């Protein structure tokens, strides 16, 4: 590892909490994260832009390949654009649920109860359309090759979901397939690939969530110490 005062600065911000303190912190964090649910019934109550901006700012702190930050978050709040996205997404979903998905996939979705109707794409105040950039760089206007694009954008999306949850907002990951229509609606270049839509807002007062998704895997089934 090559470091020098020209290229590196001292690390800040970690401290050294005791084991007890660490356990309290991580358990508190987990308790909070555990309460997150994918919400499909949204209220039309507005959410101010500054909160969305804060969430995206948090997401933008994610690690990425060569620190190129290969992401763009198009935050759609305009009713006309949300309508366009809903109509295009529902057209894709109709084909999906009419058979394109295949029997196994449709069986897997049955307990969640989803269908081609996506009213929340219009009801929720914000649709954060996330784009992955094949080329770019740290500075605006750079055109370098990006690396580990999906990993990077996936990590940033995870942080975005956690930030929205921390802010008290409900989210839903929505992935119509294909989503190429998003480039035109969000006015993004063809070189960017739509990654997913994060629906963000307040849950509807009468929101319900599938029992099915309450069950999280047992720790024994997801963790191994070697
Ligand atoms: N995108 C579709 C289908 C869908 C797929 C998966 I995998 C889900 O976990 C949920 C839905 C839809 O939004 O209905």
XYZ file of N, CA and C and ligand atoms in Angstrom:
692
model
N 0.849 -1.203 0.000
C 0.000 0.000 0.000
C 0.879 1.246 0.000
N 0.683 2.097 -1.002
C 1.509 3.310 -1.095
C 0.701 4.503 -0.580
N 1.208 5.159 0.445
C 0.531 6.364 0.936
C 1.547 7.478 1.077
N 1.056 8.685 0.970
C 1.917 9.848 1.191
C 1.019 10.999 1.611
N 1.581 12.018 2.270
C 0.750 13.161 2.693
C 0.114 13.879 1.500
N 0.652 13.668 0.299
C 0.042 14.300 -0.886
C -1.265 13.611 -1.277
N -1.290 12.305 -1.055
C -2.453 11.542 -1.535
C -3.365 11.044 -0.416
N -2.918 11.086 0.822
C -3.721 10.523 1.918
C -3.826 11.489 3.086
N -4.957 11.381 3.820
C -5.142 12.182 5.042
C -5.455 11.218 6.181
N -5.214 11.633 7.435
C -5.525 10.736 8.552
C -7.021 10.405 8.612
N -7.324 9.164 8.947
C -8.715 8.716 9.116
C -9.326 9.408 10.320
N -10.581 9.808 10.163
C -11.280 10.449 11.288
C -12.631 9.793 11.496
N -13.149 9.934 12.703
C -14.568 9.644 12.926
C -14.901 8.255 13.434
N -13.926 7.434 13.761
C -14.251 6.078 14.204
C -14.319 5.906 15.717
N -13.385 6.473 16.473
C -13.375 6.271 17.924
C -13.148 4.801 18.225
N -13.288 4.398 19.474
C -13.178 2.965 19.751
C -14.154 2.569 20.857
N -15.422 2.389 20.471
C -16.417 2.040 21.479
C -16.098 0.701 22.147
N -16.545 0.542 23.382
C -16.364 -0.737 24.084
C -17.242 -1.799 23.429
N -16.994 -3.085 23.733
C -17.844 -4.157 23.210
C -19.304 -3.912 23.596
N -19.494 -3.497 24.865
C -20.860 -3.271 25.360
C -21.547 -2.192 24.520
N -20.818 -1.126 24.326
C -21.359 -0.006 23.546
C -21.663 -0.448 22.104
N -20.757 -1.235 21.549
C -20.971 -1.728 20.174
C -22.243 -2.557 20.088
N -22.423 -3.430 21.095
C -23.604 -4.298 21.080
C -24.883 -3.483 21.195
N -24.861 -2.500 22.057
C -26.048 -1.647 22.201
C -26.329 -0.954 20.869
N -25.289 -0.408 20.275
C -25.475 0.338 19.026
C -26.022 -0.549 17.910
N -25.411 -1.721 17.763
C -25.813 -2.558 16.629
C -27.209 -3.136 16.858
N -27.544 -3.418 18.125
C -28.890 -3.936 18.407
C -29.937 -2.853 18.206
N -29.595 -1.659 18.603
C -30.535 -0.541 18.405
C -30.757 -0.314 16.909
N -29.667 -0.393 16.164
C -29.754 -0.197 14.707
C -30.605 -1.299 14.074
N -30.359 -2.521 14.487
C -31.132 -3.640 13.949
C -32.612 -3.504 14.291
N -32.915 -3.124 15.541
C -34.316 -2.941 15.950
C -35.016 -1.941 15.029
N -34.310 -0.910 14.682
C -34.869 0.116 13.800
C -35.075 -0.437 12.389
N -34.053 -1.111 11.877
C -34.123 -1.637 10.507
C -35.202 -2.709 10.380
N -35.366 -3.469 11.454
C -36.361 -4.551 11.465
C -37.781 -4.043 11.222
N -38.008 -2.804 11.544
C -39.362 -2.233 11.404
C -39.644 -1.790 9.969
N -38.640 -1.812 9.125
C -38.876 -1.422 7.731
C -39.690 -2.485 7.015
N -40.681 -2.037 6.286
C -41.463 -2.955 5.453
C -41.580 -2.370 4.057
N -41.659 -3.217 3.058
C -41.954 -2.718 1.718
C -43.430 -2.357 1.687
N -43.715 -1.106 1.378
C -45.084 -0.592 1.476
C -45.668 -0.428 0.071
N -46.908 -0.869 -0.096
C -47.559 -0.729 -1.406
C -48.814 0.125 -1.348
N -49.082 0.690 -0.174
C -50.224 1.612 -0.045
C -49.692 2.937 0.488
N -49.625 3.905 -0.398
C -49.033 5.203 -0.034
C -50.107 6.274 0.106
N -49.821 7.245 0.988
C -50.638 8.442 1.114
C -50.107 9.461 0.105
N -50.974 10.414 -0.268
C -50.504 11.456 -1.195
C -49.924 12.659 -0.436
N -49.777 12.486 0.873
C -49.201 13.553 1.696
C -47.816 13.936 1.162
N -47.583 15.231 0.977
C -46.284 15.614 0.405
C -45.105 15.373 1.346
N -43.951 15.264 0.764
C -42.690 15.175 1.515
C -41.801 16.266 0.932
N -41.260 17.130 1.792
C -40.490 18.258 1.258
C -39.209 17.775 0.575
N -38.839 18.545 -0.436
C -37.658 18.214 -1.251
C -36.403 18.036 -0.408
N -36.268 18.873 0.636
C -35.044 18.827 1.449
C -34.818 17.461 2.073
N -35.901 16.779 2.435
C -35.764 15.447 3.047
C -35.265 14.455 1.992
N -35.833 14.553 0.795
C -35.404 13.658 -0.291
C -33.929 13.922 -0.613
N -33.596 15.192 -0.642
C -32.209 15.585 -0.911
C -31.276 14.987 0.142
N -31.672 15.064 1.411
C -30.853 14.503 2.494
C -30.668 13.003 2.331
N -31.723 12.315 1.931
C -31.645 10.857 1.753
C -30.688 10.521 0.608
N -30.792 11.260 -0.482
C -29.912 10.997 -1.633
C -28.467 11.350 -1.287
N -28.301 12.366 -0.505
C -26.951 12.764 -0.084
C -26.320 11.640 0.730
N -27.121 11.050 1.608
C -26.635 9.912 2.407
C -26.278 8.749 1.477
N -27.127 8.475 0.496
C -26.868 7.379 -0.447
C -25.572 7.606 -1.210
N -25.324 8.861 -1.551
C -24.132 9.233 -2.324
C -22.831 9.082 -1.547
N -22.941 8.759 -0.252
C -21.728 8.526 0.544
C -21.241 7.082 0.403
N -21.973 6.272 -0.360
C -21.646 4.843 -0.473
C -20.270 4.630 -1.100
N -19.633 3.502 -0.760
C -18.399 3.150 -1.463
C -18.727 2.751 -2.906
N -17.773 2.948 -3.799
C -18.006 2.561 -5.195
C -16.680 2.243 -5.864
N -16.760 1.507 -6.975
C -15.557 1.110 -7.701
C -14.734 2.327 -8.097
N -13.483 2.374 -7.643
C -12.551 3.479 -7.918
C -13.145 4.834 -7.507
N -14.106 4.797 -6.606
C -14.802 6.010 -6.126
C -15.426 6.811 -7.277
N -15.842 6.110 -8.349
C -16.423 6.829 -9.487
C -17.885 7.209 -9.259
N -18.502 6.614 -8.232
C -19.891 6.955 -7.880
C -20.812 6.890 -9.104
N -20.964 5.669 -9.648
C -21.633 5.527 -10.951
C -23.163 5.546 -10.869
N -23.710 6.565 -10.201
C -25.155 6.594 -9.988
C -25.738 7.960 -10.258
N -27.014 7.962 -10.558
C -27.768 9.215 -10.663
C -29.159 8.950 -10.107
N -29.644 9.880 -9.304
C -30.951 9.714 -8.658
C -31.901 10.773 -9.215
N -32.744 10.372 -10.136
C -33.722 11.307 -10.702
C -34.966 11.251 -9.820
N -35.213 12.336 -9.093
C -36.312 12.343 -8.116
C -37.540 12.970 -8.761
N -38.489 12.119 -9.110
C -39.652 12.562 -9.877
C -40.808 12.880 -8.936
N -41.201 14.149 -8.926
C -42.327 14.567 -8.099
C -43.445 15.161 -8.941
N -43.180 15.409 -10.221
C -44.184 16.031 -11.083
C -45.306 15.024 -11.370
N -46.579 15.454 -11.130
C -47.703 14.531 -11.356
C -47.736 14.001 -12.787
N -47.379 14.850 -13.761
C -47.418 14.403 -15.169
C -46.392 13.299 -15.395
N -45.187 13.495 -14.876
C -44.133 12.497 -15.098
C -44.451 11.217 -14.335
N -44.995 11.359 -13.113
C -45.360 10.151 -12.360
C -46.417 9.359 -13.125
N -47.349 10.088 -13.757
C -48.396 9.415 -14.543
C -47.780 8.665 -15.717
N -46.842 9.336 -16.397
C -46.168 8.684 -17.543
C -45.461 7.412 -17.086
N -44.796 7.500 -15.927
C -44.071 6.329 -15.416
C -45.070 5.231 -15.070
N -46.170 5.608 -14.421
C -47.175 4.593 -14.055
C -47.710 3.883 -15.305
N -48.073 4.684 -16.321
C -48.662 4.081 -17.521
C -47.675 3.136 -18.201
N -46.420 3.573 -18.315
C -45.412 2.729 -18.972
C -45.119 1.490 -18.131
N -45.038 1.661 -16.808
C -44.739 0.512 -15.935
C -45.895 -0.486 -15.961
N -47.120 0.022 -15.933
C -48.277 -0.895 -15.933
C -48.380 -1.676 -17.237
N -47.968 -1.024 -18.323
C -47.990 -1.746 -19.616
C -47.024 -2.936 -19.539
N -45.832 -2.702 -18.972
C -44.856 -3.802 -18.809
C -45.415 -4.870 -17.871
N -46.001 -4.417 -16.780
C -46.474 -5.368 -15.758
C -47.624 -6.222 -16.279
N -48.454 -5.652 -17.166
C -49.560 -6.452 -17.712
C -49.016 -7.645 -18.478
N -47.968 -7.408 -19.261
C -47.342 -8.508 -20.013
C -46.715 -9.516 -19.044
N -46.098 -8.981 -17.998
C -45.432 -9.828 -16.993
C -46.458 -10.759 -16.338
N -47.556 -10.167 -15.845
C -48.541 -10.983 -15.109
C -49.397 -11.836 -16.048
N -49.430 -11.462 -17.347
C -50.207 -12.268 -18.304
C -49.440 -13.520 -18.717
N -48.210 -13.671 -18.274
C -47.506 -14.913 -18.599
C -46.017 -14.792 -18.824
N -45.555 -13.604 -19.154
C -44.127 -13.437 -19.429
C -43.270 -13.892 -18.244
N -43.824 -13.715 -17.041
C -43.082 -14.051 -15.821
C -42.827 -15.550 -15.697
N -43.735 -16.339 -16.207
C -43.644 -17.793 -16.025
C -44.318 -18.199 -14.720
N -44.699 -19.477 -14.672
C -45.534 -19.970 -13.569
C -44.826 -19.904 -12.209
N -43.546 -20.287 -12.207
C -42.818 -20.355 -10.937
C -42.720 -18.977 -10.277
N -42.431 -17.972 -11.103
C -42.296 -16.613 -10.585
C -43.655 -16.108 -10.063
N -44.702 -16.351 -10.861
C -46.027 -15.876 -10.437
C -46.462 -16.572 -9.150
N -46.123 -17.841 -9.013
C -46.441 -18.571 -7.770
C -45.708 -17.952 -6.579
N -44.459 -17.529 -6.829
C -43.664 -16.939 -5.743
C -44.251 -15.603 -5.293
N -44.906 -14.903 -6.219
C -45.458 -13.586 -5.888
C -46.856 -13.667 -5.290
N -47.512 -14.821 -5.461
C -48.913 -14.948 -5.016
C -49.134 -14.514 -3.569
N -48.285 -14.914 -2.591
C -48.553 -14.504 -1.203
C -48.430 -13.003 -0.962
N -47.725 -12.300 -1.854
C -47.582 -10.850 -1.684
C -48.824 -10.143 -2.239
N -49.445 -10.759 -3.252
C -50.693 -10.215 -3.789
C -50.514 -9.141 -4.845
N -49.324 -9.025 -5.396
C -49.100 -7.979 -6.404
C -49.803 -8.318 -7.716
N -50.162 -7.275 -8.456
C -50.662 -7.457 -9.817
C -50.187 -6.279 -10.665
N -50.760 -6.136 -11.859
C -50.250 -5.119 -12.789
C -50.662 -3.691 -12.414
N -51.582 -3.549 -11.475
C -52.049 -2.214 -11.068
C -51.042 -1.571 -10.123
N -50.538 -0.402 -10.484
C -49.524 0.256 -9.648
C -49.944 1.686 -9.305
N -51.069 1.854 -8.608
C -51.534 3.217 -8.305
C -50.534 4.032 -7.499
N -49.736 3.338 -6.680
C -48.786 4.079 -5.833
C -47.758 4.857 -6.645
N -47.563 4.460 -7.914
C -46.601 5.220 -8.732
C -47.093 6.646 -8.978
N -48.412 6.857 -8.782
C -48.935 8.226 -8.882
C -49.230 8.824 -7.525
N -49.649 7.987 -6.581
C -50.053 8.491 -5.266
C -48.868 8.980 -4.454
N -47.813 8.203 -4.424
C -46.646 8.564 -3.593
C -46.047 9.874 -4.103
N -45.562 10.712 -3.193
C -45.053 12.014 -3.651
C -43.779 11.934 -4.482
N -42.951 10.891 -4.264
C -41.667 10.839 -4.965
C -41.389 9.457 -5.539
N -40.894 9.459 -6.764
C -40.342 8.243 -7.369
C -38.872 8.546 -7.620
N -38.008 7.884 -6.863
C -36.572 8.114 -7.093
C -36.117 7.075 -8.118
N -35.864 7.548 -9.328
C -35.457 6.643 -10.413
C -33.930 6.609 -10.411
N -33.403 5.425 -10.133
C -31.951 5.304 -9.964
C -31.337 4.788 -11.259
N -30.318 5.481 -11.720
C -29.629 5.108 -12.957
C -28.197 4.697 -12.658
N -27.731 3.694 -13.391
C -26.344 3.232 -13.279
C -25.581 3.754 -14.494
N -24.416 4.340 -14.221
C -23.637 4.953 -15.308
C -22.486 4.047 -15.719
N -22.475 3.682 -16.997
C -21.389 2.822 -17.506
C -20.062 3.567 -17.538
N -20.162 4.867 -17.812
C -18.955 5.691 -17.859
C -19.155 6.934 -17.015
N -18.052 7.538 -16.578
C -18.165 8.743 -15.762
C -16.860 9.020 -15.061
N -16.929 9.277 -13.784
C -15.727 9.631 -13.020
C -16.144 10.483 -11.847
N -15.173 10.841 -11.022
C -15.501 11.589 -9.809
C -15.965 13.001 -10.169
N -15.317 13.606 -11.132
C -15.654 14.989 -11.456
C -16.644 15.051 -12.613
N -17.539 16.045 -12.526
C -18.560 16.222 -13.560
C -17.888 16.332 -14.923
N -18.458 15.669 -15.915
C -17.935 15.764 -17.277
C -16.884 14.726 -17.605
N -16.385 14.000 -16.608
C -15.378 12.963 -16.893
C -16.032 11.801 -17.642
N -15.246 11.133 -18.456
C -15.791 10.036 -19.262
C -14.898 8.809 -19.164
N -14.620 8.392 -17.934
C -13.794 7.197 -17.714
C -14.693 5.980 -17.582
N -14.064 4.819 -17.712
C -14.811 3.572 -17.519
C -15.150 3.450 -16.027
N -16.363 3.010 -15.754
C -16.748 2.741 -14.360
C -16.594 1.254 -14.062
N -16.447 0.932 -12.779
C -16.177 -0.444 -12.366
C -17.188 -0.894 -11.314
N -17.458 -2.179 -11.282
C -18.378 -2.734 -10.270
C -19.643 -1.888 -10.164
N -20.211 -1.624 -11.324
C -21.323 -0.670 -11.391
C -22.534 -1.161 -10.579
N -22.919 -2.428 -10.810
C -24.122 -2.924 -10.122
C -23.915 -3.050 -8.625
N -22.712 -3.485 -8.261
C -22.417 -3.588 -6.824
C -22.510 -2.200 -6.195
N -21.877 -1.217 -6.840
C -21.840 0.143 -6.294
C -23.243 0.729 -6.182
N -24.003 0.610 -7.258
C -25.344 1.213 -7.243
C -26.253 0.462 -6.259
N -26.043 -0.849 -6.151
C -26.818 -1.634 -5.179
C -26.542 -1.187 -3.751
N -25.273 -0.953 -3.447
C -24.908 -0.507 -2.091
C -25.515 0.878 -1.824
N -25.387 1.774 -2.793
C -25.942 3.130 -2.617
C -27.457 3.059 -2.422
N -28.095 2.148 -3.144
C -29.547 2.001 -3.009
C -29.907 1.511 -1.607
N -29.099 0.608 -1.079
C -29.331 0.119 0.286
C -29.240 1.258 1.292
N -28.244 2.096 1.112
C -28.106 3.238 2.019
C -29.289 4.195 1.849
N -29.744 4.345 0.620
C -30.888 5.237 0.364
C -32.137 4.728 1.083
N -32.361 3.428 0.999
C -33.523 2.827 1.666
C -33.405 3.027 3.177
N -32.202 2.809 3.716
C -31.996 2.978 5.161
C -32.196 4.446 5.559
N -31.724 5.368 4.726
C -31.872 6.799 5.040
C -33.350 7.194 5.031
N -34.100 6.726 4.052
C -35.539 7.038 3.987
C -36.233 6.486 5.231
N -35.873 5.277 5.611
C -36.466 4.641 6.792
C -36.134 5.449 8.042
N -34.909 5.850 8.144
C -34.467 6.651 9.298
C -35.233 7.979 9.354
N -35.541 8.524 8.175
C -36.287 9.789 8.120
C -37.759 9.580 8.460
N -38.199 8.323 8.516
C -39.602 8.033 8.832
C -40.468 7.844 7.604
N -39.817 7.613 6.473
C -40.570 7.458 5.227
C -40.661 5.998 4.808
N -41.757 5.672 4.150
C -41.946 4.327 3.624
C -41.359 4.256 2.220
N -40.899 3.070 1.853
C -40.334 2.888 0.510
C -40.832 1.587 -0.108
N -40.716 1.546 -1.416
C -40.937 0.302 -2.157
C -39.965 0.253 -3.314
N -39.281 -0.847 -3.430
C -38.424 -1.061 -4.601
C -39.327 -1.548 -5.730
N -39.293 -0.847 -6.839
C -40.126 -1.254 -7.976
C -39.231 -1.430 -9.204
N -39.399 -2.562 -9.855
C -38.531 -2.874 -10.989
C -39.326 -3.389 -12.188
N -40.025 -2.495 -12.895
C -40.665 -2.966 -14.131
C -39.569 -3.437 -15.077
N -39.878 -4.379 -15.903
C -38.843 -4.971 -16.759
C -39.354 -5.116 -18.188
N -38.772 -4.481 -19.188
C -37.630 -3.558 -19.122
C -38.068 -2.160 -18.658
N -37.128 -1.330 -18.284
C -37.468 0.020 -17.810
C -36.848 1.095 -18.677
N -36.574 0.770 -19.917
C -35.878 1.739 -20.776
C -36.672 3.038 -20.932
N -37.996 2.973 -20.731
C -38.824 4.180 -20.842
C -38.387 5.265 -19.857
N -37.696 4.865 -18.802
C -37.312 5.837 -17.766
C -36.300 6.865 -18.277
N -35.433 6.457 -19.225
C -34.425 7.403 -19.726
C -35.087 8.647 -20.301
N -36.112 8.423 -21.132
C -36.747 9.564 -21.785
C -37.509 10.410 -20.758
N -38.293 9.749 -19.920
C -39.113 10.496 -18.955
C -38.214 11.290 -17.994
N -37.111 10.669 -17.579
C -36.216 11.331 -16.607
C -35.130 12.157 -17.285
N -35.177 12.203 -18.609
C -34.229 13.017 -19.381
C -32.776 12.636 -19.087
N -32.534 11.334 -19.092
C -31.179 10.825 -18.855
C -30.616 10.232 -20.144
N -29.288 10.335 -20.354
C -28.702 9.807 -21.595
C -28.836 8.292 -21.704
N -28.772 7.821 -22.955
C -28.939 6.383 -23.211
C -27.826 5.544 -22.587
N -26.691 6.186 -22.294
C -25.554 5.462 -21.701
C -25.825 5.070 -20.246
N -26.876 5.625 -19.665
C -27.225 5.258 -18.284
C -28.305 4.181 -18.320
N -28.175 3.217 -17.408
C -29.120 2.102 -17.393
C -30.029 2.244 -16.165
N -31.346 2.283 -16.372
C -32.224 2.354 -15.205
C -31.987 1.148 -14.304
N -31.821 1.397 -13.021
C -31.489 0.340 -12.064
C -32.750 -0.101 -11.331
N -33.427 0.827 -10.734
C -34.739 0.553 -10.149
C -35.425 1.861 -9.795
N -36.701 1.742 -9.472
C -37.461 2.906 -8.995
C -37.681 2.709 -7.503
N -37.341 3.707 -6.695
C -37.671 3.639 -5.275
C -38.856 4.585 -5.031
N -39.988 3.969 -4.675
C -41.190 4.750 -4.371
C -41.033 5.237 -2.931
N -41.221 6.540 -2.711
C -40.980 7.108 -1.372
C -42.131 8.015 -0.950
N -42.576 7.835 0.266
C -43.625 8.717 0.798
C -44.091 8.239 2.150
N -45.243 8.775 2.576
C -45.842 8.307 3.826
C -46.762 7.136 3.498
N -46.835 6.167 4.389
C -47.777 5.080 4.123
C -49.217 5.588 4.234
N -50.130 4.958 3.509
C -51.557 5.280 3.653
C -51.990 4.866 5.055
N -53.014 5.543 5.572
C -53.452 5.212 6.938
C -53.920 3.772 7.048
N -54.524 3.275 5.971
C -55.047 1.900 6.009
C -54.092 0.912 5.319
N -52.812 1.259 5.272
C -51.836 0.383 4.583
C -51.779 -0.994 5.251
N -51.700 -2.016 4.442
C -51.474 -3.377 4.948
C -50.232 -3.931 4.258
N -49.618 -4.901 4.917
C -48.419 -5.524 4.337
C -48.570 -7.040 4.411
N -47.976 -7.750 3.464
C -48.141 -9.210 3.465
C -47.482 -9.879 4.671
N -48.220 -10.786 5.289
C -47.668 -11.567 6.408
C -46.438 -12.335 5.949
N -46.527 -12.805 4.713
C -45.478 -13.580 4.082
C -44.080 -12.987 4.296
N -43.990 -11.647 4.145
C -42.671 -11.002 4.178
C -42.218 -10.687 5.603
N -43.032 -11.028 6.596
C -42.623 -10.809 7.997
C -41.531 -11.775 8.386
N -41.576 -12.920 7.722
C -40.634 -13.965 8.116
C -39.255 -13.684 7.524
N -38.307 -13.428 8.392
C -36.936 -13.257 7.922
C -36.186 -14.545 8.256
N -35.198 -14.866 7.464
C -34.440 -16.096 7.695
C -33.793 -16.083 9.072
N -33.708 -17.254 9.638
C -33.027 -17.419 10.912
C -31.543 -17.087 10.737
N -30.971 -16.503 11.761
C -29.547 -16.138 11.706
C -28.679 -17.346 11.336
N -29.065 -18.506 11.880
C -28.289 -19.726 11.590
C -28.236 -20.033 10.094
N -29.265 -19.593 9.364
C -29.323 -19.902 7.941
C -28.655 -18.843 7.059
N -28.263 -17.737 7.683
C -27.626 -16.706 6.843
C -26.209 -16.375 7.298
N -25.793 -16.959 8.406
C -24.487 -16.572 8.951
C -23.643 -17.800 9.265
N -22.379 -17.736 8.888
C -21.449 -18.780 9.283
C -20.162 -18.146 9.748
N -19.619 -18.649 10.830
C -18.279 -18.219 11.277
C -17.277 -19.303 10.923
N -16.207 -18.943 10.332
C -15.231 -19.951 9.913
C -13.889 -19.690 10.568
N -42.147 -6.007 -10.762
C -43.395 -6.701 -10.544
C -43.237 -8.080 -10.040
C -42.566 -8.281 -8.740
C -41.422 -9.035 -8.719
C -40.822 -9.319 -7.546
I -39.196 -10.558 -7.573
C -41.342 -8.854 -6.325
O -40.722 -9.161 -5.123
C -42.504 -8.112 -6.338
C -43.111 -7.806 -7.573
C -44.341 -5.878 -9.667
O -43.955 -4.839 -9.148
O -45.483 -6.260 -9.516
